[in-house]
Structure formats: structure tokens, C-alpha cells
JSON list of C-alpha atoms in Angstrom, two decimals:
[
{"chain": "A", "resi": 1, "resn": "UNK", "atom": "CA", "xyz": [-0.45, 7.66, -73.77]},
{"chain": "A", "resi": 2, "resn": "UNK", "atom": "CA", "xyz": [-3.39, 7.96, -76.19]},
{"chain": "A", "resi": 3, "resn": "UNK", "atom": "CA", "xyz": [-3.53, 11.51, -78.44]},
{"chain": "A", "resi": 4, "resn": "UNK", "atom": "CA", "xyz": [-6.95, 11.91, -77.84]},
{"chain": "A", "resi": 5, "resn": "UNK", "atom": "CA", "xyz": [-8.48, 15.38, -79.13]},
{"chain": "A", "resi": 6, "resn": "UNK", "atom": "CA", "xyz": [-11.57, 16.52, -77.29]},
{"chain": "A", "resi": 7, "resn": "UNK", "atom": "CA", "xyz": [-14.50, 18.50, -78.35]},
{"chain": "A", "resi": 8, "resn": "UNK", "atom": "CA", "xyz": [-17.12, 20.04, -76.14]},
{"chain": "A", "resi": 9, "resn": "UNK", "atom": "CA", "xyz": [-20.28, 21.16, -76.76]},
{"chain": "A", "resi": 10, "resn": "UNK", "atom": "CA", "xyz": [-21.17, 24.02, -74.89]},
{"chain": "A", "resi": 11, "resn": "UNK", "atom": "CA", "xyz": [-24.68, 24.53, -73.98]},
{"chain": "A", "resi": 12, "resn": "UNK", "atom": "CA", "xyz": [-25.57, 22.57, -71.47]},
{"chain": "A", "resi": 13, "resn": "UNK", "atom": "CA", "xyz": [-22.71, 20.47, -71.49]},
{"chain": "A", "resi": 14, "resn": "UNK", "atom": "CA", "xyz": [-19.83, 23.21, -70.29]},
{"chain": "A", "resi": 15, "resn": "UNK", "atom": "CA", "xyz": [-22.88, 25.36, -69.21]},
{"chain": "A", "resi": 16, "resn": "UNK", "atom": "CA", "xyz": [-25.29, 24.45, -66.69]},
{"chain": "A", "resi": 17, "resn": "UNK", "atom": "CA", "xyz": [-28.35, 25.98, -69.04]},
{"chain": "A", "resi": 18, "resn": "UNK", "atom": "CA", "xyz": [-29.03, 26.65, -72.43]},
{"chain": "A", "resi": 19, "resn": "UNK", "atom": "CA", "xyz": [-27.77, 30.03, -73.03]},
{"chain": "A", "resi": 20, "resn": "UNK", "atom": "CA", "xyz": [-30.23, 31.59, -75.60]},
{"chain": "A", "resi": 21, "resn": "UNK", "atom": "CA", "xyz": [-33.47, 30.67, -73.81]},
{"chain": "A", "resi": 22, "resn": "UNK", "atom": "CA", "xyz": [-31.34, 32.41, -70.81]},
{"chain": "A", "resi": 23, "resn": "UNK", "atom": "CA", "xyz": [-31.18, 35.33, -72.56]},
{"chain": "A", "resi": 24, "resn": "UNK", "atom": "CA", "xyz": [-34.06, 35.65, -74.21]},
{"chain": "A", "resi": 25, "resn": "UNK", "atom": "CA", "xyz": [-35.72, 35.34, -70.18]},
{"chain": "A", "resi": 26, "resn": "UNK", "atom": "CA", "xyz": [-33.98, 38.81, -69.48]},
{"chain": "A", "resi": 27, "resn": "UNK", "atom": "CA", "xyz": [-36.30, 40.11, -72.56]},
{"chain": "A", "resi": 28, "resn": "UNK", "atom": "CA", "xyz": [-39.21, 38.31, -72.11]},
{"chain": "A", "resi": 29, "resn": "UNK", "atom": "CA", "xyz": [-39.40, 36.08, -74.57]},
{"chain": "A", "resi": 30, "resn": "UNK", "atom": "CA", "xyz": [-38.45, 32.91, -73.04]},
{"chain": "A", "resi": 31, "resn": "UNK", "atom": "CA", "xyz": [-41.11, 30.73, -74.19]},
{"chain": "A", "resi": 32, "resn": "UNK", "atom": "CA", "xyz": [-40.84, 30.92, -78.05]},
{"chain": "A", "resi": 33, "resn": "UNK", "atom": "CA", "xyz": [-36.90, 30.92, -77.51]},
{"chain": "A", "resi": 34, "resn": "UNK", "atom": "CA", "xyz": [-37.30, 27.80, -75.39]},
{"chain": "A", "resi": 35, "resn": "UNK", "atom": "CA", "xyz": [-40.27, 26.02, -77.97]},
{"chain": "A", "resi": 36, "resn": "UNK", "atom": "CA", "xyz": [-38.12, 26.69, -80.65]},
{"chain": "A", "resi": 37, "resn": "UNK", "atom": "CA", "xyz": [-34.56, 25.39, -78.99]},
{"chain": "A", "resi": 38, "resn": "UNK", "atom": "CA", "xyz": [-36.39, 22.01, -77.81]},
{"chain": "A", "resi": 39, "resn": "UNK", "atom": "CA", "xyz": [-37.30, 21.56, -81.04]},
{"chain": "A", "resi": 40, "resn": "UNK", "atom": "CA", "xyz": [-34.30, 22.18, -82.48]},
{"chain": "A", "resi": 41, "resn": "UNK", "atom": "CA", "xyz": [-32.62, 19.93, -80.01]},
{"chain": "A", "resi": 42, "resn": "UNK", "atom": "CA", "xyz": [-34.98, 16.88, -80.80]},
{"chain": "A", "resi": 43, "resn": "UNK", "atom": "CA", "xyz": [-33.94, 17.57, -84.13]},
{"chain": "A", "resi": 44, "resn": "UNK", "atom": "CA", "xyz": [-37.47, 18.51, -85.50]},
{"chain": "A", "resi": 45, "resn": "UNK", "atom": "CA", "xyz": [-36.26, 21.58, -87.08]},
{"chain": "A", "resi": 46, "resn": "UNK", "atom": "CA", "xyz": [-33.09, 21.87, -88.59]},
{"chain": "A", "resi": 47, "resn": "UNK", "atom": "CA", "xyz": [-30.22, 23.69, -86.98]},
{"chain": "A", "resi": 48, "resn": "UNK", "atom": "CA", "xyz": [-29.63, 26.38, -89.61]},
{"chain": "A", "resi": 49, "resn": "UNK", "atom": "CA", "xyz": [-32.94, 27.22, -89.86]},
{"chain": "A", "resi": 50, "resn": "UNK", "atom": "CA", "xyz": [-33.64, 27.24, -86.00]},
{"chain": "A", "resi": 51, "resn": "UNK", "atom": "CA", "xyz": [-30.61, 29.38, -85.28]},
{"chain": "A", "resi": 52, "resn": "UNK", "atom": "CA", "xyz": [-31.56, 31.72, -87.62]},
{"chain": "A", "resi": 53, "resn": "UNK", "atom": "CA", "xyz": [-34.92, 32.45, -86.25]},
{"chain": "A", "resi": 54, "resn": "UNK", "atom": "CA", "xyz": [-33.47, 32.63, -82.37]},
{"chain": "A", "resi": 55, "resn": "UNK", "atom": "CA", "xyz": [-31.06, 34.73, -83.44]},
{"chain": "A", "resi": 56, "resn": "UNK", "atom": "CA", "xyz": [-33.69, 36.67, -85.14]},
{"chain": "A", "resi": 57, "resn": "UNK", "atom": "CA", "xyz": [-35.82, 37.10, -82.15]},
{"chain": "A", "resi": 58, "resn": "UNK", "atom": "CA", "xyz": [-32.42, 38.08, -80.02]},
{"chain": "A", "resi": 59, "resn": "UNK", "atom": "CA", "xyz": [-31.11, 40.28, -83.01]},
{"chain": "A", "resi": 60, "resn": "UNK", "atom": "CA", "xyz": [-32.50, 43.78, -81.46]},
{"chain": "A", "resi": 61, "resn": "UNK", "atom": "CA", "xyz": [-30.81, 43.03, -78.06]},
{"chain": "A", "resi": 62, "resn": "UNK", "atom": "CA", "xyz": [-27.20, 44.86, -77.63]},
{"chain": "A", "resi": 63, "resn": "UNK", "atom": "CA", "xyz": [-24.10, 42.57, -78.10]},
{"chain": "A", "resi": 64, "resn": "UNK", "atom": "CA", "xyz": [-22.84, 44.16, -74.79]},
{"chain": "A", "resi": 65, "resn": "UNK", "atom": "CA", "xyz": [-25.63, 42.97, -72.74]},
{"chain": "A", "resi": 66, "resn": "UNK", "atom": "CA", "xyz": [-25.96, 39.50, -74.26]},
{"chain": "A", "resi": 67, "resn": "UNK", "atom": "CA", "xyz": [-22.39, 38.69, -73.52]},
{"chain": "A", "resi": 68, "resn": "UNK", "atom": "CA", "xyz": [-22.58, 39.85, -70.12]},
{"chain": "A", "resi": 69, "resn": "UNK", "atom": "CA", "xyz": [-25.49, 37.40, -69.49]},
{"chain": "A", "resi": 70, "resn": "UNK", "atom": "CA", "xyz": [-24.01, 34.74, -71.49]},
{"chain": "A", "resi": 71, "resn": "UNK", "atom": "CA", "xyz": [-20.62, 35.33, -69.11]},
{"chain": "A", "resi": 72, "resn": "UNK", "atom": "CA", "xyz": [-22.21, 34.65, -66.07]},
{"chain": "A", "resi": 73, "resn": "UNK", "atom": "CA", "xyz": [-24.01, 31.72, -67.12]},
{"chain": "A", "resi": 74, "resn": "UNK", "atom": "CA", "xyz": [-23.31, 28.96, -64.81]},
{"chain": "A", "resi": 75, "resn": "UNK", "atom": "CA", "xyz": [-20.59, 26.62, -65.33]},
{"chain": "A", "resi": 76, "resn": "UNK", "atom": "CA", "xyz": [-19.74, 22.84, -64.96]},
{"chain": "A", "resi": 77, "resn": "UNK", "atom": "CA", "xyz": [-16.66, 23.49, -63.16]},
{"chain": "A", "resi": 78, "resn": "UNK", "atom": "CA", "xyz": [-14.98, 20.09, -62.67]},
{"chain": "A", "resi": 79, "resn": "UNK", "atom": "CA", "xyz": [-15.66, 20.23, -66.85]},
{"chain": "A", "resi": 80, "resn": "UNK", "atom": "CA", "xyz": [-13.99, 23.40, -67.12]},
{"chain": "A", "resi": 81, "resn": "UNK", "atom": "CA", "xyz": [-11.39, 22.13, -64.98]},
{"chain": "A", "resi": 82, "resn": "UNK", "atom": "CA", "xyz": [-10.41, 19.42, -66.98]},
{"chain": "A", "resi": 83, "resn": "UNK", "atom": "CA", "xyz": [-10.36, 21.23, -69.88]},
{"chain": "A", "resi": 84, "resn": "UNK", "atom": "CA", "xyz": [-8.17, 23.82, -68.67]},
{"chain": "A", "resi": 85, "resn": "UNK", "atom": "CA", "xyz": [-5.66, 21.28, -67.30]},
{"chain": "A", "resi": 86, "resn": "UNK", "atom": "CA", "xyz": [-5.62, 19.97, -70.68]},
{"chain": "A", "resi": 87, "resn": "UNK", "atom": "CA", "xyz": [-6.36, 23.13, -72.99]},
{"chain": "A", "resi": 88, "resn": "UNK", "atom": "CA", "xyz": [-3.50, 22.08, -75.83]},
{"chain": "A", "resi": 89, "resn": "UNK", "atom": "CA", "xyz": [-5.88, 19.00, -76.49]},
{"chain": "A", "resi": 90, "resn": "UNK", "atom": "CA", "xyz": [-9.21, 20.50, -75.91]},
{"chain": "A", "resi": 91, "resn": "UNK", "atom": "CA", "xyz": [-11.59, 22.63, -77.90]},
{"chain": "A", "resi": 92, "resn": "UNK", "atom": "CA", "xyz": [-15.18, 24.23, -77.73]},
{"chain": "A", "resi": 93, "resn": "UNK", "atom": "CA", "xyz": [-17.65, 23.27, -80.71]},
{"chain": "A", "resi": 94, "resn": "UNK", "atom": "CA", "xyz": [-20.72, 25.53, -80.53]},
{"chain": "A", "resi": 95, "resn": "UNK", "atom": "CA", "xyz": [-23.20, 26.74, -82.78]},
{"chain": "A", "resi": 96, "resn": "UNK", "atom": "CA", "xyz": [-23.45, 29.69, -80.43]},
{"chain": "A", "resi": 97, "resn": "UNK", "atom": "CA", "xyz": [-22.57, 32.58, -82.06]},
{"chain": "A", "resi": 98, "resn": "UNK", "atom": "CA", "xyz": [-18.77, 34.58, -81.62]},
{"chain": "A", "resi": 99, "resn": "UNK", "atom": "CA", "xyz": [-19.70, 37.62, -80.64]},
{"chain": "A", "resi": 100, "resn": "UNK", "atom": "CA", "xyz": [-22.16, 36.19, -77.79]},
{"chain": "A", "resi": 101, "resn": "UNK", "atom": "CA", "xyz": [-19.84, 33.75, -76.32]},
{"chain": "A", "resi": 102, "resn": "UNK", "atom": "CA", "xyz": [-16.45, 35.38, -76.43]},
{"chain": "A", "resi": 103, "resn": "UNK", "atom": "CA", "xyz": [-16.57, 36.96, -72.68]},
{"chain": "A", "resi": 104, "resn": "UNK", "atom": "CA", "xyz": [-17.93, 33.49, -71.97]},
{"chain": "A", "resi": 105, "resn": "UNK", "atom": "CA", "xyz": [-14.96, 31.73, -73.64]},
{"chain": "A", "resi": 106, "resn": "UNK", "atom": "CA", "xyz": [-12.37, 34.13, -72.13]},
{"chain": "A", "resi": 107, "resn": "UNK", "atom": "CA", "xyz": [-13.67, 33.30, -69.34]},
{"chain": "A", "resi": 108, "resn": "UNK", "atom": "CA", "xyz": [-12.64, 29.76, -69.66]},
{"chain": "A", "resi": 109, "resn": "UNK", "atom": "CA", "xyz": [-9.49, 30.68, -71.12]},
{"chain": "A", "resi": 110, "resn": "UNK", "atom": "CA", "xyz": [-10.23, 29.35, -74.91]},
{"chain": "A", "resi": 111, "resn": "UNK", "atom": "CA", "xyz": [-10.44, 31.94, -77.18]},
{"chain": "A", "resi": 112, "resn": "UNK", "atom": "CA", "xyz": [-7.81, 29.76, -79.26]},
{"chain": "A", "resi": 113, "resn": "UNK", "atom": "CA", "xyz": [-9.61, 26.54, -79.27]},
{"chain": "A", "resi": 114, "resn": "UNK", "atom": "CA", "xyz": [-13.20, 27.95, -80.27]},
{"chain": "A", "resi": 115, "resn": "UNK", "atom": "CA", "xyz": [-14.73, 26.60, -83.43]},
{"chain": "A", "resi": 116, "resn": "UNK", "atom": "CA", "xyz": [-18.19, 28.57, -83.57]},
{"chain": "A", "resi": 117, "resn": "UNK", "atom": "CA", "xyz": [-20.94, 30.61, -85.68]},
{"chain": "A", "resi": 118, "resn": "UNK", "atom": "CA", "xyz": [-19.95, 33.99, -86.65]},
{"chain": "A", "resi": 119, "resn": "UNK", "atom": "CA", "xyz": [-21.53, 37.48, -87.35]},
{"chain": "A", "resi": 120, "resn": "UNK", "atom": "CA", "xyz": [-21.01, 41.03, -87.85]},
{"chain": "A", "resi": 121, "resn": "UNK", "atom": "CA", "xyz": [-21.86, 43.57, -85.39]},
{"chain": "A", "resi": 122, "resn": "UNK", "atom": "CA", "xyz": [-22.37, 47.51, -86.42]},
{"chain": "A", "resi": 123, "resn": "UNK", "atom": "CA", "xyz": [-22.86, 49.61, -83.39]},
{"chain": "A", "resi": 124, "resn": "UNK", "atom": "CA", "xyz": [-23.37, 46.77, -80.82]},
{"chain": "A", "resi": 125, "resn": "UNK", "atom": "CA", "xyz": [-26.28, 45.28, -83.01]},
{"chain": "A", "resi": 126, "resn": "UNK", "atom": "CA", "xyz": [-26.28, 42.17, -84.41]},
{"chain": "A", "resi": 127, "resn": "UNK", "atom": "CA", "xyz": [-26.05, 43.11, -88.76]},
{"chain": "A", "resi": 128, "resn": "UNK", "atom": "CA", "xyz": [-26.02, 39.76, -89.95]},
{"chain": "A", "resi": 129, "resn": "UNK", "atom": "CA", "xyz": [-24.79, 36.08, -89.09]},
{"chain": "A", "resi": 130, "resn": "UNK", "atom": "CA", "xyz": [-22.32, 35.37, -91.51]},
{"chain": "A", "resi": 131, "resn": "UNK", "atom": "CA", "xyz": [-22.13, 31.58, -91.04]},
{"chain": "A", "resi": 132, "resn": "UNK", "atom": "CA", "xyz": [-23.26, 28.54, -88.86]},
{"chain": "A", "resi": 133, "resn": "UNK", "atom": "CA", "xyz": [-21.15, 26.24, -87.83]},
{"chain": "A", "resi": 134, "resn": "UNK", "atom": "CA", "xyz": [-21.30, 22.55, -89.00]},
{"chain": "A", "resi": 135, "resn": "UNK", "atom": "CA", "xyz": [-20.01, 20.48, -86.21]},
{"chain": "A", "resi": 136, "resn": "UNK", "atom": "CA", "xyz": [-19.53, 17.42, -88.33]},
{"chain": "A", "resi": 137, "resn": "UNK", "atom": "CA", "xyz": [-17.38, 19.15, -90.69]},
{"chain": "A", "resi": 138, "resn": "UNK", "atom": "CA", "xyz": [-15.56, 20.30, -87.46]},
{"chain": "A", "resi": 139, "resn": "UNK", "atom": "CA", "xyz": [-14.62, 16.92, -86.42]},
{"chain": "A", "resi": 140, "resn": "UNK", "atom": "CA", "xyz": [-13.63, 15.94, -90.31]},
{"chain": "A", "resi": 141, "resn": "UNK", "atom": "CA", "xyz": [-10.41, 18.41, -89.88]},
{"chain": "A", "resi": 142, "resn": "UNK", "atom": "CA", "xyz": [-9.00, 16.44, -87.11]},
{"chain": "A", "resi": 143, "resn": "UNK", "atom": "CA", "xyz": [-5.96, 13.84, -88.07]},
{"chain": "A", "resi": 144, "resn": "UNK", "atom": "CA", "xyz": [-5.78, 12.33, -84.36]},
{"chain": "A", "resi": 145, "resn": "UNK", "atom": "CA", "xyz": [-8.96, 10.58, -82.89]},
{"chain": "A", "resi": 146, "resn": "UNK", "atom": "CA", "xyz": [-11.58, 12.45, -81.29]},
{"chain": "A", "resi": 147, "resn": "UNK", "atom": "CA", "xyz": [-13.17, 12.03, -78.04]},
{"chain": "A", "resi": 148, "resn": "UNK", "atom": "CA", "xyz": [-16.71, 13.58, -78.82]},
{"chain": "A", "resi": 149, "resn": "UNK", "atom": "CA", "xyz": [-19.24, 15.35, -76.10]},
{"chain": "A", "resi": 150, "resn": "UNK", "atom": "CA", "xyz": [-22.77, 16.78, -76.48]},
{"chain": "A", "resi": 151, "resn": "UNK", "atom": "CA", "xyz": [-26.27, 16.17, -75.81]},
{"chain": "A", "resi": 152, "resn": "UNK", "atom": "CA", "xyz": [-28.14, 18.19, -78.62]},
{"chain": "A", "resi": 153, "resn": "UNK", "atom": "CA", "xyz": [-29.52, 17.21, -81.95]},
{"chain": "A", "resi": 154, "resn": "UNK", "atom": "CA", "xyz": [-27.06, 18.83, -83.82]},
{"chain": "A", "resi": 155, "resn": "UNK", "atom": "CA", "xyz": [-23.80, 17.12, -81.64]},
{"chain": "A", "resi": 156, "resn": "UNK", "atom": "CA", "xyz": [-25.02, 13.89, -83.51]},
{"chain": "A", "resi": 157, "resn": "UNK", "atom": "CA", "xyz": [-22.89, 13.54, -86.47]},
{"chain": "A", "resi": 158, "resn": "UNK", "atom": "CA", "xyz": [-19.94, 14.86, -84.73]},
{"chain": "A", "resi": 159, "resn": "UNK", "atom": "CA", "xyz": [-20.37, 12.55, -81.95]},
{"chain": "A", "resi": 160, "resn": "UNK", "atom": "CA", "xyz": [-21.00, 9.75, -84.58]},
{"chain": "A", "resi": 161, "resn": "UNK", "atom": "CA", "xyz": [-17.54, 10.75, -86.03]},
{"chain": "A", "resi": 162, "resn": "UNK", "atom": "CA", "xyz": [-15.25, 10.57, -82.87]},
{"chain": "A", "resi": 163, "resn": "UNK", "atom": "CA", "xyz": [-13.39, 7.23, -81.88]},
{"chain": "A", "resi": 164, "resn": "UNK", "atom": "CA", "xyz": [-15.65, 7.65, -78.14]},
{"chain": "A", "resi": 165, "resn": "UNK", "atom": "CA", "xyz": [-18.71, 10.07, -78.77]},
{"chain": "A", "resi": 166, "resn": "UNK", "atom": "CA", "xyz": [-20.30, 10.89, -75.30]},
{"chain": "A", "resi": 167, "resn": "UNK", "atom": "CA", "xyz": [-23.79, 11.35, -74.99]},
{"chain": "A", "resi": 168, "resn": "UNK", "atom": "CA", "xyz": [-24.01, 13.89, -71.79]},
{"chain": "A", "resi": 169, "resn": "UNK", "atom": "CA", "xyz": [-27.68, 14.14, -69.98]},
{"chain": "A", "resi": 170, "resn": "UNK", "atom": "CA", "xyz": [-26.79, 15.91, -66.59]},
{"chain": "A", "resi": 171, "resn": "UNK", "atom": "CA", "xyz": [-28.18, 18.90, -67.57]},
{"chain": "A", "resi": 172, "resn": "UNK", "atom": "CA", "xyz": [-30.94, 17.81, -70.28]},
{"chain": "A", "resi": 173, "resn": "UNK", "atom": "CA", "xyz": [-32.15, 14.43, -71.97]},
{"chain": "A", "resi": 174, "resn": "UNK", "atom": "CA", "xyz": [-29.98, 13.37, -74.59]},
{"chain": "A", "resi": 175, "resn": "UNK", "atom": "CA", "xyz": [-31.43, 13.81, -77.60]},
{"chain": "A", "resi": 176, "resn": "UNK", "atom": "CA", "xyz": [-32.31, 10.52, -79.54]},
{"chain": "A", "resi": 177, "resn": "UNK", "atom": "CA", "xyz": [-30.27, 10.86, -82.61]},
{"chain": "A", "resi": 178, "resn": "UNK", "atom": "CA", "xyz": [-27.00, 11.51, -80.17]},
{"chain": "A", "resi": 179, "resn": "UNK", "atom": "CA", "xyz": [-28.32, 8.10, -78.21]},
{"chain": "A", "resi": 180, "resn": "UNK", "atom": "CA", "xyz": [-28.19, 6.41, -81.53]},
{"chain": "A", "resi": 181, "resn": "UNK", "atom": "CA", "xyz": [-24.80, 6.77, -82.63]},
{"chain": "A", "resi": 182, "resn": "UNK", "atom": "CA", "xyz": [-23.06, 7.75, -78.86]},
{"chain": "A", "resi": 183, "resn": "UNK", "atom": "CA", "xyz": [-20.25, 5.00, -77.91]},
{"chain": "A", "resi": 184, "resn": "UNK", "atom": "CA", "xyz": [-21.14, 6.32, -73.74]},
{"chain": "A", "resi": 185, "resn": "UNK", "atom": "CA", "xyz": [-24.49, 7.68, -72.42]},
{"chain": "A", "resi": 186, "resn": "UNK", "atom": "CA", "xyz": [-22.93, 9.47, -69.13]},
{"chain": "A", "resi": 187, "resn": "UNK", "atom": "CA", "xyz": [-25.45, 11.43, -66.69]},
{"chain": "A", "resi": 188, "resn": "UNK", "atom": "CA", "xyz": [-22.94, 12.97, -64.08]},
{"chain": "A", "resi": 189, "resn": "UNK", "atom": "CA", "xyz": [-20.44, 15.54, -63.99]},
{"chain": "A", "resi": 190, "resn": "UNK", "atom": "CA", "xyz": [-18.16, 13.68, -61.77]},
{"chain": "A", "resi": 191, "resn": "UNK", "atom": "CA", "xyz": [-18.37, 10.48, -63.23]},
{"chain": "A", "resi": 192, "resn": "UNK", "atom": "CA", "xyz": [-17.89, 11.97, -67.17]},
{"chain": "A", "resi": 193, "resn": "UNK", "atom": "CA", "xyz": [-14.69, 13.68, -65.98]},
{"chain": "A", "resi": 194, "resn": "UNK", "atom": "CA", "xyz": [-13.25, 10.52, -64.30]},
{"chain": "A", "resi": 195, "resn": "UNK", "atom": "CA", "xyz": [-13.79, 8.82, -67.55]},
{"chain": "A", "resi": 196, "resn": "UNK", "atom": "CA", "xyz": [-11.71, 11.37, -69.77]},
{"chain": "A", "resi": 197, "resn": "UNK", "atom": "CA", "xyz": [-8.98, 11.28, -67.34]},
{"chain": "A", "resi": 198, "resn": "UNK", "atom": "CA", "xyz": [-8.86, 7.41, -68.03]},
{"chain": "A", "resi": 199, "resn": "UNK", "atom": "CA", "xyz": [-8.68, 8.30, -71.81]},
{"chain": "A", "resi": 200, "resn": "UNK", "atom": "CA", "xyz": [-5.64, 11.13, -71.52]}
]
């Protein structure tokens, strides 16, 4: 039996959309939300920087409301099935932030295994984000090998670090820079799930 830890992306990878351009539809400002995550997922602007601004443009939104959207985003459910058969070895890497995500996460049943960005909240507004996660540094603390899955810009060097990084593109195009360093390019749910079994 291998000791394989796994790491999961969450938007669209876990989630069957990208949850801030969700959001921001419910306030009407989809399209720079969804100009500015595209570019951010091709890796033309850089993550910090990008999250910043969306967060920005979501920041006047209540915390309530954004989690209750962000909870009943739709799931990949055979994903979130294998992950909660296998919860001691799995964890969610997201540059989401905490307070958005944590109905979301409960949800899933991972409030333990959640490495993510984090913020303060005064009166269910958004103060200030506090810090943004750095996935590669993420995959750095592990001592067994990782098995590595994501499809954004900024799963790249995390992906690049695991023994098997996984490129996923049911949901979006990979972006190029996970393509260049993924070990597996997989564009089902179904088959991406049989392949992790294999690897437990």
C-alpha cells in the first residue's frame, strides 16, 4: 500500500464552477469577476494581486450571503466521494478565502484538512484579507509523497511538486503552465477517480 497524500484544488476541480465569478453573478458583476479570474488562471496576472482585486470587488457583499452561495455551489460528487472515503489522507488547497468556503467545506466534511486564504470579518463584512495562500509552500510541508490535482495557474508549482500532479480539465481547460509540469492530463470525473483508487 502506497502513503499517498492528496491535495485538491477546489474551484472547479471539487466544484463544478468557479465560485467567485458565481458570486459575483448574484451582484452583477460577473463579467469583470470572470475577465479578471481567466486571467488569473492563464497566469497573466499574478495570484496575489488578482485575488486581491476580486476580493475587492466582492468585499461590500455580506459574509452570510456569500457562504450561502458558495454552499450550494455544485459539486463533483464521485470527487467528494472519494475524498470522504479517504478523508485521513486527503486535504483541500484553495486560495479561496476561510470565511467564504467554510459552509462549503463543512459541507464536505473537511474543516480539518483545509489549507486556505484567510481574513477578518467585523460585522459580517469582509475588514481585511490577512493572507493568501501559497500552494507550493503547501505541498513543501508534506514528508510522504503527494498526489497533486488542479487545473488553474496557480495549482502549477504544487502540482510540479507532487510525485503524480494531475492536470484536471472536466470543468475548464487546463491552464498551460499546469500542462507543463502535470505527470496526467485527465478530462473526466469518472475516469480521474478510478485512477486515485489505483494509487491508494
Amino acid at each position: 500500500m502506497n502513503d499517498y497524500i492528496f491535495l485538491f484544488d477546489l474551484d472547479s476541480t471539487i466544484t463544478k464552477e468557479e465560485i467567485l465569478p458565481t458570486v459575483a453573478k448574484h451582484v452583477d458583476k460577473e463579467v469583470e469577476m470572470r475577465e479578471l479570474t481567466e486571467k488569473t488562471m492563464q497566469g497573466e496576472v499574478p495570484f496575489k494581486e488578482s485575488f486581491l482585486d476580486r476580493v475587492e470587488i466582492l468585499k461590500d457583499i455580506p459574509v452570510s450571503q456569500v457562504e450561502t452561495i458558495v454552499e450550494n455551489i455544485k459539486l463533483n460528487e464521485e470527487l467528494v466521494h472519494f475524498i470522504q472515503s479517504n478523508k485521513e489522507r486527503c486535504f483541500i488547497v484553495t486560495g479561496n478565502l476561510d470565511i467564504w468556503i467554510a459552509k462549503l467545506i463543512k459541507k464536505i466534511g473537511m474543516e480539518n484538512n483545509l489549507f486556505s486564504s484567510k481574513a477578518l470579518v467585523d460585522n459580517d463584512k469582509i475588514l481585511s484579507v490577512i493572507s493568501v495562500l501559497d500552494k507550493e509552500s503547501v505541498t513543501k510541508q508534506f514528508i510522504q509523497p503527494c498526489v497533486a490535482i488542479g487545473d488553474g495557474n496557480n495549482d502549477a508549482e504544487m502540482i510540479k511538486n507532487a510525485e503524480y500532479g494531475i492536470g484536471f480539465g472536466a470543468i475548464r481547460d487546463i491552464a498551460p503552465a499546469v500542462l507543463n509540469c502535470a505527470t496526467h492530463a485527465i478530462y473526466n470525473e469518472k475516469t480521474l477517480c478510478d485512477f486515485l483508487n489505483r494509487l491508494l
